[in-house]
Amino acid sequence: MKLTFIGNGNMAKALIKGLMETCTIEVLGRNEKSLNILQKELPQIITRVIEDNEDITGKNIILCVKPYSLPDLAPKLSGIANSLYSVLAGTSIESLKSHIQAKNYVRTMPNLGASYLKSMTTLTGDEELKHHAINIFDKIGTSLWLNSENELDIATGVAGSGPAYLALIAESLADGAVKAGLKRKDAQEIVAGLFDSFAPLIENENPALIKDSVMSPAGTTAAGYAALERGNVRNAMIEAVSDAYAKALELKQKN
Ligand SMILES: NC(=O)c1ccc[n+]([C@@H]2O[C@H](COP(=O)([O-])OP(=O)(O)OC[C@H]3O[C@@H](n4cnc5c(N)ncnc54)[C@H](OP(=O)(O)O)[C@@H]3O)[C@@H](O)[C@H]2O)c1
C-alpha cells in the first residue's frame, strides 16, 4: 500500500519508521531542510516540498500536522483523496471534511511507540475504512477501533499523551534511586528494565491484582506505595487524563 504523509514532525517520523518496511511511503512537508535530513536518514522513502496546488486525488493520506496548521495547509490541496487518516488531536471529522476532501475519513490517535512497532493506537470514523485502518495501524503495534469521536478524545489523553506521563514516572523513579545513592546510568537501566517487566504483566493482569501480589504486610512496597498515596499520585493521574480530555474538547471548539 502507498501512503502519503503530510507533515514530517515527531509523530510522522515515528509512524514512517514503523510503516516503511511494509508500505511505500511518500512524505510531503514544507521545510526542505528537514525533509532532506529525513530523506538521508530513511533512503527508502520519497520526500518533497508540498506544491501550492497539490493534487491528492486517489491518495491515502496520513495527516500529521498540528491542528492549528490545518487552515494554512488545506487551500494548497486539490482533488479528492481516497482516504484521509488524521492524527490531529481534538480535530473532528466534521472539521476535516470542511478542509480536505476525501472519500472516507478516519481519526487515529497513535503514540511515539510507533517507531518501535509498539504504538497503542485508537481509531474511529467511516466504517468503510475500518478494516484498512486496523490493517495499517496493527503494523505498528496494537490498534483499537472505538465507536465514537468522543471516546477517541478521551483515549487521546491516555495513550496519545501517555508516553509523556510515563516518562515523568520513569524520570522520577530514577531520580529517587539516584537520591538514595545509585549511579544515574544504573538507575536509568533499572527503570527501563522495570518498564519491560511491567509490559507483559499489565497486558495479562488487572492492575489492582499486580499491586496486591507485590505488596507484603509491612513490607518495602507497602512503605513506598503509602508515599505515592501521600503524594496524591493516583488523583494526579486521574486529573491528567481528564484535563487532557478537556483540552481535546477545547481544541475541537477552535478547529
Ligand atoms: N507527538 C506525539 O506524541 C503525538 C501523539 C499523537 C498525536 N499527535 C498529533 O500529531 C500531530 C503532529 O504532532 P507532532 O508532535 O508531530 O508535531 P510537529 O513535530 O510540530 O510536526 C508537525 C509537522 O507538520 C509540518 N507542517 C505544518 N504546517 C504544514 C503545512 N502547511 N504544510 C506541510 N507541512 C506542514 C511541520 O513542518 P515544519 O517543520 O516546517 O514546522 C512539521 O513537520 C498533531 O496534530 C498532534 O495532535 C502527536
Short mmCIF file of C-alpha atoms and ligand atoms in Angstrom, two decimals:
data_model
loop_
_atom_site.label_atom_id
_atom_site.label_comp_id
_atom_site.label_asym_id
_atom_site.label_seq_id
_atom_site.Cartn_x
_atom_site.Cartn_y
_atom_site.Cartn_z
CA MET A 1 0.00 0.00 0.00
CA LYS A 2 1.18 3.53 -0.81
CA LEU A 3 0.75 6.13 1.94
CA THR A 4 1.26 9.88 1.62
CA PHE A 5 2.26 11.65 4.81
CA ILE A 6 1.57 15.36 5.10
CA GLY A 7 3.88 16.79 7.78
CA ASN A 8 7.25 15.38 8.80
CA GLY A 9 7.45 16.13 12.53
CA ASN A 10 7.75 13.87 15.58
CA MET A 11 4.60 11.82 15.09
CA ALA A 12 5.06 11.46 11.33
CA LYS A 13 8.63 10.21 11.80
CA ALA A 14 7.57 7.64 14.40
CA LEU A 15 4.83 6.34 12.07
CA ILE A 16 7.06 6.36 8.99
CA LYS A 17 9.76 4.35 10.78
CA GLY A 18 7.14 1.83 11.83
CA LEU A 19 5.45 1.55 8.42
CA MET A 20 8.30 1.90 5.90
CA GLU A 21 9.13 -1.82 5.78
CA THR A 22 5.58 -2.78 4.78
CA CYS A 23 4.29 0.28 2.86
CA THR A 24 5.54 2.62 0.13
CA ILE A 25 5.93 6.00 1.79
CA GLU A 26 5.79 9.48 0.30
CA VAL A 27 6.26 12.45 2.64
CA LEU A 28 5.11 15.99 1.84
CA GLY A 29 6.32 18.79 4.08
CA ARG A 30 7.03 22.50 3.89
CA ASN A 31 10.60 22.62 5.15
CA GLU A 32 13.11 21.45 2.54
CA LYS A 33 15.96 21.24 5.02
CA SER A 34 14.18 18.95 7.46
CA LEU A 35 12.80 16.86 4.57
CA ASN A 36 16.36 16.38 3.25
CA ILE A 37 17.54 15.26 6.69
CA LEU A 38 14.69 12.74 6.86
CA GLN A 39 15.42 11.55 3.31
CA LYS A 40 19.08 10.93 4.22
CA GLU A 41 18.10 9.04 7.35
CA LEU A 42 15.50 6.90 5.55
CA PRO A 43 16.60 6.48 1.90
CA GLN A 44 13.75 4.10 1.01
CA ILE A 45 11.07 6.81 1.37
CA ILE A 46 10.31 9.69 -1.02
CA THR A 47 10.17 13.24 0.36
CA ARG A 48 9.32 16.55 -1.27
CA VAL A 49 8.07 20.03 -0.55
CA ILE A 50 4.31 20.30 -0.92
CA GLU A 51 3.13 22.18 -4.03
CA ASP A 52 0.88 25.23 -3.88
CA ASN A 53 -1.70 23.21 -5.78
CA GLU A 54 -1.06 19.68 -4.56
CA ASP A 55 -3.37 17.13 -6.18
CA ILE A 56 -4.29 14.46 -3.64
CA THR A 57 -6.71 12.60 -5.91
CA GLY A 58 -6.80 8.88 -5.13
CA LYS A 59 -4.12 9.11 -2.41
CA ASN A 60 -4.19 7.52 1.02
CA ILE A 61 -3.21 10.45 3.20
CA ILE A 62 -1.85 10.33 6.74
CA LEU A 63 -2.28 13.86 8.02
CA CYS A 64 0.41 14.71 10.61
CA VAL A 65 0.39 18.49 11.04
CA LYS A 66 -0.57 20.36 14.21
CA PRO A 67 -4.31 21.10 14.43
CA TYR A 68 -3.69 24.86 14.06
CA SER A 69 -1.85 24.28 10.74
CA LEU A 70 -4.93 22.85 9.02
CA PRO A 71 -6.37 26.19 7.75
CA ASP A 72 -2.96 27.11 6.20
CA LEU A 73 -2.45 23.71 4.64
CA ALA A 74 -5.93 22.98 3.29
CA PRO A 75 -6.06 25.62 0.49
CA LYS A 76 -2.94 24.03 -1.03
CA LEU A 77 -4.70 20.68 -1.54
CA SER A 78 -6.89 19.90 -4.53
CA GLY A 79 -8.78 16.80 -5.65
CA ILE A 80 -10.41 14.06 -3.62
CA ALA A 81 -8.19 11.69 -1.64
CA ASN A 82 -9.09 8.04 -1.47
CA SER A 83 -8.74 8.03 2.31
CA LEU A 84 -7.74 10.50 4.98
CA TYR A 85 -6.25 9.25 8.24
CA SER A 86 -5.79 12.15 10.63
CA VAL A 87 -3.62 12.05 13.76
CA LEU A 88 -4.68 15.56 14.78
CA ALA A 89 -5.70 15.79 18.44
CA GLY A 90 -9.09 17.40 19.03
CA THR A 91 -9.94 17.85 15.34
CA SER A 92 -13.31 16.36 14.42
CA ILE A 93 -14.14 14.55 11.22
CA GLU A 94 -16.63 17.33 10.51
CA SER A 95 -13.79 19.85 10.64
CA LEU A 96 -11.53 17.64 8.49
CA LYS A 97 -14.32 17.36 5.91
CA SER A 98 -14.68 21.12 5.78
CA HIS A 99 -10.95 21.49 4.99
CA ILE A 100 -9.84 18.47 2.94
CA GLN A 101 -11.84 16.34 0.52
CA ALA A 102 -11.63 12.56 0.75
CA LYS A 103 -13.89 9.59 0.03
CA ASN A 104 -13.57 8.36 3.62
CA TYR A 105 -12.16 9.68 6.88
CA VAL A 106 -10.65 8.09 9.96
CA ARG A 107 -9.33 9.79 13.09
CA THR A 108 -6.44 7.98 14.70
CA MET A 109 -4.53 8.53 17.91
CA PRO A 110 -1.21 6.69 17.78
CA ASN A 111 1.73 7.32 20.10
CA LEU A 112 5.50 7.63 19.79
CA GLY A 113 5.87 3.87 20.40
CA ALA A 114 5.12 3.58 16.65
CA SER A 115 8.83 3.92 15.82
CA TYR A 116 9.46 0.64 17.72
CA LEU A 117 6.27 -1.02 16.36
CA LYS A 118 4.71 -0.58 19.81
CA SER A 119 2.13 2.14 19.31
CA MET A 120 -1.16 1.88 21.15
CA THR A 121 -3.43 3.39 18.51
CA THR A 122 -7.10 4.20 18.82
CA LEU A 123 -9.21 4.74 15.70
CA THR A 124 -12.68 5.85 14.76
CA GLY A 125 -14.51 7.12 11.67
CA ASP A 126 -16.08 5.81 8.48
CA GLU A 127 -16.84 2.10 8.80
CA GLU A 128 -15.79 1.64 5.13
CA LEU A 129 -12.19 2.25 6.22
CA LYS A 130 -12.29 0.29 9.48
CA HIS A 131 -10.67 -2.84 8.08
CA HIS A 132 -7.96 -0.89 6.19
CA ALA A 133 -7.27 1.37 9.16
CA ILE A 134 -6.82 -1.52 11.57
CA ASN A 135 -4.65 -3.24 8.97
CA ILE A 136 -2.32 -0.21 8.69
CA PHE A 137 -2.08 0.63 12.39
CA ASP A 138 -1.72 -3.01 13.50
CA LYS A 139 1.59 -2.95 11.61
CA ILE A 140 2.97 -0.50 14.17
CA GLY A 141 1.61 -2.05 17.35
CA THR A 142 -1.83 -2.58 18.77
CA SER A 143 -4.89 -0.78 17.49
CA LEU A 144 -8.38 -0.47 18.87
CA TRP A 145 -11.43 0.76 16.93
CA LEU A 146 -13.71 2.95 19.07
CA ASN A 147 -17.33 3.70 18.32
CA SER A 148 -17.30 7.47 18.68
CA GLU A 149 -15.10 10.54 18.35
CA ASN A 150 -15.83 11.36 21.98
CA GLU A 151 -14.21 8.09 23.06
CA LEU A 152 -11.22 8.88 20.85
CA ASP A 153 -10.89 12.29 22.53
CA ILE A 154 -10.77 10.53 25.91
CA ALA A 155 -8.25 7.96 24.64
CA THR A 156 -6.06 10.83 23.38
CA GLY A 157 -5.34 11.79 26.99
CA VAL A 158 -4.37 8.21 27.85
CA ALA A 159 -2.42 6.61 25.01
CA GLY A 160 -1.54 9.64 22.83
CA SER A 161 -0.20 11.72 25.73
CA GLY A 162 0.66 8.66 27.82
CA PRO A 163 4.37 8.40 26.88
CA ALA A 164 4.85 11.86 28.43
CA TYR A 165 3.15 10.77 31.68
CA LEU A 166 5.14 7.56 31.86
CA ALA A 167 8.34 9.49 31.07
CA LEU A 168 7.66 11.61 34.17
CA ILE A 169 7.24 8.44 36.24
CA ALA A 170 10.40 6.90 34.77
CA GLU A 171 12.43 10.02 35.35
CA SER A 172 11.24 10.47 38.91
CA LEU A 173 11.82 6.81 39.82
CA ALA A 174 15.39 7.17 38.53
CA ASP A 175 15.76 10.42 40.49
CA GLY A 176 14.63 8.55 43.64
CA ALA A 177 17.23 5.86 43.04
CA VAL A 178 19.96 8.47 42.49
CA LYS A 179 18.86 10.30 45.65
CA ALA A 180 19.24 7.05 47.58
CA GLY A 181 22.75 6.58 46.14
CA LEU A 182 22.60 4.68 42.82
CA LYS A 183 24.61 5.87 39.82
CA ARG A 184 22.42 7.67 37.21
CA LYS A 185 23.30 5.16 34.48
CA ASP A 186 22.40 2.17 36.66
CA ALA A 187 19.21 3.87 37.84
CA GLN A 188 18.15 4.51 34.24
CA GLU A 189 18.90 0.93 33.19
CA ILE A 190 16.91 -0.45 36.11
CA VAL A 191 13.92 1.76 35.32
CA ALA A 192 14.00 0.79 31.62
CA GLY A 193 14.10 -2.89 32.67
CA LEU A 194 11.20 -2.26 35.03
CA PHE A 195 9.00 -0.97 32.18
CA ASP A 196 9.96 -4.02 30.14
CA SER A 197 8.98 -6.34 33.02
CA PHE A 198 5.74 -4.47 33.54
CA ALA A 199 4.51 -4.62 29.92
CA PRO A 200 3.53 -8.33 29.90
CA LEU A 201 2.11 -8.04 33.42
CA ILE A 202 -0.31 -5.25 32.54
CA GLU A 203 -1.23 -6.98 29.29
CA ASN A 204 -2.35 -10.06 31.19
CA GLU A 205 -3.42 -8.96 34.65
CA ASN A 206 -5.62 -6.47 36.43
CA PRO A 207 -3.50 -3.59 37.85
CA ALA A 208 -5.04 -3.88 41.32
CA LEU A 209 -4.06 -7.57 41.46
CA ILE A 210 -0.49 -6.80 40.29
CA LYS A 211 -0.20 -4.34 43.17
CA ASP A 212 -1.63 -6.82 45.68
CA SER A 213 0.78 -9.51 44.59
CA VAL A 214 3.84 -7.26 45.10
CA MET A 215 2.78 -5.80 48.43
CA SER A 216 3.54 -7.88 51.54
CA PRO A 217 2.38 -6.87 55.02
CA ALA A 218 4.56 -4.12 56.49
CA GLY A 219 6.98 -4.59 53.58
CA THR A 220 9.04 -2.29 51.36
CA THR A 221 6.37 -1.95 48.64
CA ALA A 222 3.72 -1.03 51.21
CA ALA A 223 6.03 1.71 52.53
CA GLY A 224 6.72 3.05 49.02
CA TYR A 225 3.08 2.79 47.98
CA ALA A 226 1.95 4.78 51.00
CA ALA A 227 4.34 7.55 49.91
CA LEU A 228 2.68 7.60 46.47
CA GLU A 229 -0.74 7.93 48.09
CA ARG A 230 0.54 10.72 50.37
CA GLY A 231 1.78 12.48 47.22
CA ASN A 232 -1.71 12.13 45.68
CA VAL A 233 -0.26 10.40 42.61
CA ARG A 234 -3.47 8.44 41.90
CA ASN A 235 -5.54 11.63 41.82
CA ALA A 236 -2.92 13.43 39.73
CA MET A 237 -3.10 10.65 37.10
CA ILE A 238 -6.90 10.78 37.02
CA GLU A 239 -6.74 14.54 36.59
CA ALA A 240 -4.06 14.28 33.89
CA VAL A 241 -6.42 12.18 31.75
CA SER A 242 -9.48 14.32 32.42
CA ASP A 243 -7.60 17.60 31.81
CA ALA A 244 -6.18 16.23 28.54
CA TYR A 245 -9.72 15.25 27.51
CA ALA A 246 -10.94 18.75 28.40
CA LYS A 247 -8.14 20.22 26.28
CA ALA A 248 -9.14 18.00 23.33
CA LEU A 249 -12.70 19.33 23.62
CA GLU A 250 -11.38 22.90 23.82
CA LEU A 251 -9.29 22.33 20.66
CA LYS A 252 -12.41 20.95 18.96
CA GLN A 253 -14.23 24.22 19.60
CA LYS A 254 -11.39 26.14 17.91
CA ASN A 255 -10.78 23.80 14.96
N1 LIG B 1 3.83 13.92 19.23
C1 LIG B 1 3.02 12.96 19.71
O1 LIG B 1 3.37 12.16 20.57
C2 LIG B 1 1.63 12.84 19.13
C3 LIG B 1 0.82 11.75 19.53
C4 LIG B 1 -0.43 11.60 18.94
C5 LIG B 1 -0.89 12.54 18.03
N2 LIG B 1 -0.12 13.60 17.70
C6 LIG B 1 -0.63 14.57 16.72
O2 LIG B 1 0.29 14.61 15.66
C7 LIG B 1 0.24 15.89 15.03
C8 LIG B 1 1.65 16.38 14.78
O3 LIG B 1 2.32 16.46 16.04
P1 LIG B 1 3.90 16.45 16.11
O4 LIG B 1 4.25 16.27 17.52
O5 LIG B 1 4.45 15.50 15.08
O6 LIG B 1 4.18 17.98 15.64
P2 LIG B 1 5.47 18.58 14.90
O7 LIG B 1 6.68 17.81 15.33
O8 LIG B 1 5.44 20.05 15.11
O9 LIG B 1 5.20 18.25 13.36
C9 LIG B 1 4.29 18.97 12.55
C10 LIG B 1 4.77 18.87 11.13
O10 LIG B 1 3.82 19.45 10.26
C11 LIG B 1 4.52 20.29 9.31
N3 LIG B 1 3.63 21.29 8.77
C12 LIG B 1 2.99 22.28 9.42
N4 LIG B 1 2.28 23.02 8.57
C13 LIG B 1 2.45 22.48 7.34
C14 LIG B 1 1.99 22.81 6.04
N5 LIG B 1 1.18 23.87 5.84
N6 LIG B 1 2.37 22.03 5.02
C15 LIG B 1 3.18 20.96 5.22
N7 LIG B 1 3.67 20.61 6.41
C16 LIG B 1 3.32 21.37 7.47
C17 LIG B 1 5.63 20.88 10.16
O11 LIG B 1 6.62 21.46 9.36
P3 LIG B 1 7.76 22.44 9.99
O12 LIG B 1 8.89 21.52 10.31
O13 LIG B 1 8.06 23.40 8.89
O14 LIG B 1 7.16 23.11 11.20
C18 LIG B 1 6.10 19.60 10.89
O15 LIG B 1 6.88 18.80 10.06
C19 LIG B 1 -0.55 16.81 15.96
O16 LIG B 1 -1.77 17.11 15.36
C20 LIG B 1 -0.74 16.01 17.22
O17 LIG B 1 -2.01 16.23 17.78
C21 LIG B 1 1.14 13.76 18.22
#
